[in-house]
PDB file of C-alpha atoms in Angstrom:
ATOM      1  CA  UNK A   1     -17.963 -12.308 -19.693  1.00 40.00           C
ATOM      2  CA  UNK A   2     -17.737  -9.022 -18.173  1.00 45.00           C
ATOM      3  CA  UNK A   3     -15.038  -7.536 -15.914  1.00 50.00           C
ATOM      4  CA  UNK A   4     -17.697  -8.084 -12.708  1.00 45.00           C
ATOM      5  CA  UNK A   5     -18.301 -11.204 -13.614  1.00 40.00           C
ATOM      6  CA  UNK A   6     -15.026 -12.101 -14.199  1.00 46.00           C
ATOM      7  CA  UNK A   7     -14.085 -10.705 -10.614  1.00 47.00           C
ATOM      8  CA  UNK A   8     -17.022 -12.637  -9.080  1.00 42.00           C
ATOM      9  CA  UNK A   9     -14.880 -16.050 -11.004  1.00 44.00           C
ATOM     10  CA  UNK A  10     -12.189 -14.729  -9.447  1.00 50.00           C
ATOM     11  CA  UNK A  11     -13.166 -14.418  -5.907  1.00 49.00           C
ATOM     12  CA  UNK A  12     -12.544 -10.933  -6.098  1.00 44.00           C
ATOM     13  CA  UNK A  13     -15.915  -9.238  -5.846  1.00 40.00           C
ATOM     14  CA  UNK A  14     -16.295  -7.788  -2.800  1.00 36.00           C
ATOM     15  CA  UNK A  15     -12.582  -7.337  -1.735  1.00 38.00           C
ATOM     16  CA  UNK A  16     -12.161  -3.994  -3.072  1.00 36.00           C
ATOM     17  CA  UNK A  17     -11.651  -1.399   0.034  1.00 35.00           C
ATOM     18  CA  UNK A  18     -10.774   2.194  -0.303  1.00 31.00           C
ATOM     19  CA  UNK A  19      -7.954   3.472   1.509  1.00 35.00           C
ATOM     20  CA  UNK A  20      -9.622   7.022   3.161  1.00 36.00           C
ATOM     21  CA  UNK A  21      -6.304   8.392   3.919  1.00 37.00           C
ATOM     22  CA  UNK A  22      -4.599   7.598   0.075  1.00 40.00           C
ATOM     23  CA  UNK A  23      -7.271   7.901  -1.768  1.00 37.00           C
ATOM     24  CA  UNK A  24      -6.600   5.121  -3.613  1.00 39.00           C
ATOM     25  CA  UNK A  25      -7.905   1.397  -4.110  1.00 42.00           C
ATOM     26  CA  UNK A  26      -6.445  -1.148  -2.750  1.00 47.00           C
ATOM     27  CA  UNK A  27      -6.864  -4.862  -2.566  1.00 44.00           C
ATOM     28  CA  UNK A  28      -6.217  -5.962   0.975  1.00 43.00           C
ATOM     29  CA  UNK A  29      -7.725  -9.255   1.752  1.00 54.00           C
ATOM     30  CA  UNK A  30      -5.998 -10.331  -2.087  1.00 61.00           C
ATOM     31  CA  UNK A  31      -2.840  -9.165  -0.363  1.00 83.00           C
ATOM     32  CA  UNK A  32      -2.890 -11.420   2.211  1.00 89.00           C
ATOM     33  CA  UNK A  33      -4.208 -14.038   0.228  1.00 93.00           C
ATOM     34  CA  UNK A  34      -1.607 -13.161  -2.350  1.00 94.00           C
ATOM     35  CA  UNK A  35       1.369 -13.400   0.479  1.00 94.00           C
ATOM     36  CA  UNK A  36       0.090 -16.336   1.450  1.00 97.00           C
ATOM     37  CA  UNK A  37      -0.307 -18.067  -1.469  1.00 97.00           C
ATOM     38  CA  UNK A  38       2.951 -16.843  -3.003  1.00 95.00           C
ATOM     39  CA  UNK A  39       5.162 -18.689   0.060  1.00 96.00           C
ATOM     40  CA  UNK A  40       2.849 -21.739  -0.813  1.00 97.00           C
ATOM     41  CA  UNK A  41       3.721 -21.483  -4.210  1.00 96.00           C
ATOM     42  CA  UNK A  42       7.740 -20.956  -3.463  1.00 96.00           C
ATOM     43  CA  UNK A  43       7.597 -24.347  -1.641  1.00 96.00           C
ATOM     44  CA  UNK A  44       6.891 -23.174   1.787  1.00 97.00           C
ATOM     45  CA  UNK A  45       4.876 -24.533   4.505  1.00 98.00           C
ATOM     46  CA  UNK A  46       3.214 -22.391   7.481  1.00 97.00           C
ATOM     47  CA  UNK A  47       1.729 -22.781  10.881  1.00 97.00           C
ATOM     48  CA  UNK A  48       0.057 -20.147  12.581  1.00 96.00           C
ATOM     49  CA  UNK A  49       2.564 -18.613  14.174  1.00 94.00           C
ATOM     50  CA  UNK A  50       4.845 -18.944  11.562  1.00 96.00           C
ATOM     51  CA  UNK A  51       2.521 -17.314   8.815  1.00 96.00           C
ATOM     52  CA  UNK A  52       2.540 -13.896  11.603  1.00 95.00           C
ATOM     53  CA  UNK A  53       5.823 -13.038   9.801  1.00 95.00           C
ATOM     54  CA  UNK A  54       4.038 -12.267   7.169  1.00 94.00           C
ATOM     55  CA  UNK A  55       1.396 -10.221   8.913  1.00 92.00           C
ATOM     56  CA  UNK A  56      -1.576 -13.207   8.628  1.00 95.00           C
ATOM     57  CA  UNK A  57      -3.089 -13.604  12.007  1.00 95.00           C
ATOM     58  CA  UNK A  58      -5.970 -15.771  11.728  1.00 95.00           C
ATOM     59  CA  UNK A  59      -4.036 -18.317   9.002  1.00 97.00           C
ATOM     60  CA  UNK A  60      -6.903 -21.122   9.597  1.00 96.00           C
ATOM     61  CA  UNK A  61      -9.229 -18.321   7.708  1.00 96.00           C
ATOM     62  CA  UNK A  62      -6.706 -17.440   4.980  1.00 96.00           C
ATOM     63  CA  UNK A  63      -5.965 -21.428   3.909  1.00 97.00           C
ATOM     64  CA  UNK A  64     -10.240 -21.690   4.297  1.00 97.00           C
ATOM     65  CA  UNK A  65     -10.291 -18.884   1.507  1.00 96.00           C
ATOM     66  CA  UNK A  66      -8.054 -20.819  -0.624  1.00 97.00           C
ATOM     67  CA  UNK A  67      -9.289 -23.810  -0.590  1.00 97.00           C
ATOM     68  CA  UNK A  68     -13.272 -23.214  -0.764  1.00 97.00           C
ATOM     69  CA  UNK A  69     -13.884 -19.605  -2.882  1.00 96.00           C
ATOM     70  CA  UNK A  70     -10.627 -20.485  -5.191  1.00 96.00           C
ATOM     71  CA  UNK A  71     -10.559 -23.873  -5.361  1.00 96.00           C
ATOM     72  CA  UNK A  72      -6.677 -24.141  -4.565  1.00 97.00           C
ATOM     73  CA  UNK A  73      -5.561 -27.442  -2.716  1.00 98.00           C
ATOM     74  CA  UNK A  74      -3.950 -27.365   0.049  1.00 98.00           C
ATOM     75  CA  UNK A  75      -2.571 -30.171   2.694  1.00 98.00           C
ATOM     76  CA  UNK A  76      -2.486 -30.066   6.088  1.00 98.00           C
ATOM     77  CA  UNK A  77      -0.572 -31.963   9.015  1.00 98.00           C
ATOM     78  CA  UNK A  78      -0.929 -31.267  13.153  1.00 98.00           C
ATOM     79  CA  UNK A  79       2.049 -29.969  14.990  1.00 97.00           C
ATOM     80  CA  UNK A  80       3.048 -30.059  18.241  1.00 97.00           C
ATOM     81  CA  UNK A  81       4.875 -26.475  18.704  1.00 95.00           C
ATOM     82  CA  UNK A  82       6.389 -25.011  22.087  1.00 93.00           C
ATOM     83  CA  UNK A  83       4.977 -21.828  23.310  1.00 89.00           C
ATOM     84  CA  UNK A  84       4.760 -20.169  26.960  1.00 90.00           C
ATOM     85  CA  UNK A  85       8.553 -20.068  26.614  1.00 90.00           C
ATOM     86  CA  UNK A  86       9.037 -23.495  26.156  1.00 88.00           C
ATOM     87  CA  UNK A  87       6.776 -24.231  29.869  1.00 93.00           C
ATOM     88  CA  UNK A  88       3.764 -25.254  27.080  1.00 95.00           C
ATOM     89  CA  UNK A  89       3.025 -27.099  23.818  1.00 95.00           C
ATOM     90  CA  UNK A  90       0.108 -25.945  21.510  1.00 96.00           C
ATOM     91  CA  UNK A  91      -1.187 -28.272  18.591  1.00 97.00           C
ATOM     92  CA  UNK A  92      -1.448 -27.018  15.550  1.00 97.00           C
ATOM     93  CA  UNK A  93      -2.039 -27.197  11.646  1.00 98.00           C
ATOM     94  CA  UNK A  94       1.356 -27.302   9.211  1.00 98.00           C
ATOM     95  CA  UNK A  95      -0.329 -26.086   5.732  1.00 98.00           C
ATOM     96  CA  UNK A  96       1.090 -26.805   2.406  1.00 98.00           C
ATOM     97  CA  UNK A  97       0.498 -26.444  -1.356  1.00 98.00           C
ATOM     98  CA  UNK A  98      -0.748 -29.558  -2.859  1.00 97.00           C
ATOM     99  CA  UNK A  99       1.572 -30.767  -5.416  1.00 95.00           C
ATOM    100  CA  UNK A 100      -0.513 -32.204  -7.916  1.00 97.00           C
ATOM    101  CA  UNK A 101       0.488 -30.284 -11.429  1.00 96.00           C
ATOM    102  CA  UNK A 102      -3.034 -28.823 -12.363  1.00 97.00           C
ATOM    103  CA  UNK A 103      -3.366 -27.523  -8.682  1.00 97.00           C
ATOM    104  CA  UNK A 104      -0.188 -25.794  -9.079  1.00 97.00           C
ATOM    105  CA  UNK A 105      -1.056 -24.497 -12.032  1.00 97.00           C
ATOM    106  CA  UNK A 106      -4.076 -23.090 -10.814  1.00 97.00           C
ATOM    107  CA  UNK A 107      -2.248 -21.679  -7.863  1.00 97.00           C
ATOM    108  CA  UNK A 108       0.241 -19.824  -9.827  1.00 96.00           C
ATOM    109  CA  UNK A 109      -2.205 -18.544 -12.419  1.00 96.00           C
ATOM    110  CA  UNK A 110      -4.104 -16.852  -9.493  1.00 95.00           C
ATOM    111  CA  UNK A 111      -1.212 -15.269  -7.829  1.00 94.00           C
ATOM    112  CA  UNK A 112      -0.633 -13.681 -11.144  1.00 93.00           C
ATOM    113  CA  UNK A 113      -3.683 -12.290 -11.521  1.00 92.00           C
ATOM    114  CA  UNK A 114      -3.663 -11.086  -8.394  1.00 89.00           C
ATOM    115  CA  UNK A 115       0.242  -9.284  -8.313  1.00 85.00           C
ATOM    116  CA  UNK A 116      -1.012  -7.732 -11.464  1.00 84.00           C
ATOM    117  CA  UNK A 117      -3.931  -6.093 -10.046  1.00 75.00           C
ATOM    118  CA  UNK A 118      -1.911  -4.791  -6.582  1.00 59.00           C
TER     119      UNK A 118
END
């Protein structure tokens, strides 16, 4: 297998960006996949708003990523959550890792790969 191909396996084939101002390479949308996927992995579960700590603003995108170009499981429950200063609700999706042992497994091997490459 070569390294492209083994990116493309990966999900990683089009995510490298140069950084103008460094000069350097960076992997963003890994990052965020990474940051995401590492609370998931620690036990963690995120809404929307919660997963903006972390700097992920469109979290329905990021948990899509996952689940469909890296095959990562991941369960999901509505939410009612106050907003507008309490005055409001908003419904929205609670996201965990699946606990089944080869999905973790997968999970963690990916995270790996990925905080070795950042």
């Amino acid at each position: 297998m070569t390294q492209q191909q083994a990116k493309m396996a990966m999900g990683l084939g089009s995510i490298t960006a140069t950084n103008n101002q460094q000069g350097s390479s960076k992997l963003f949308k890994a990052t965020k996949l990474a940051t995401i996927l590492r609370q998931l992995t620690q036990g963690k579960s995120l809404n929307r708003f919660e997963a903006e700590q972390h700097h992920d603003h469109c979290l329905n995108t990021t948990i899509s990523v996952l689940q469909n170009r890296h095959g990562i499981k991941i369960d999901r429950e509505r939410e009612t959550v106050a907003c507008l200063n309490g005055t409001a609700t908003v419904s929205v999706n609670r996201y965990w890792l699946n606990t089944e042992s080869e999905n973790l497994k997968c999970a963690q091997i990916l995270l790996n790969f990925w905080e070795r490459r950042t």
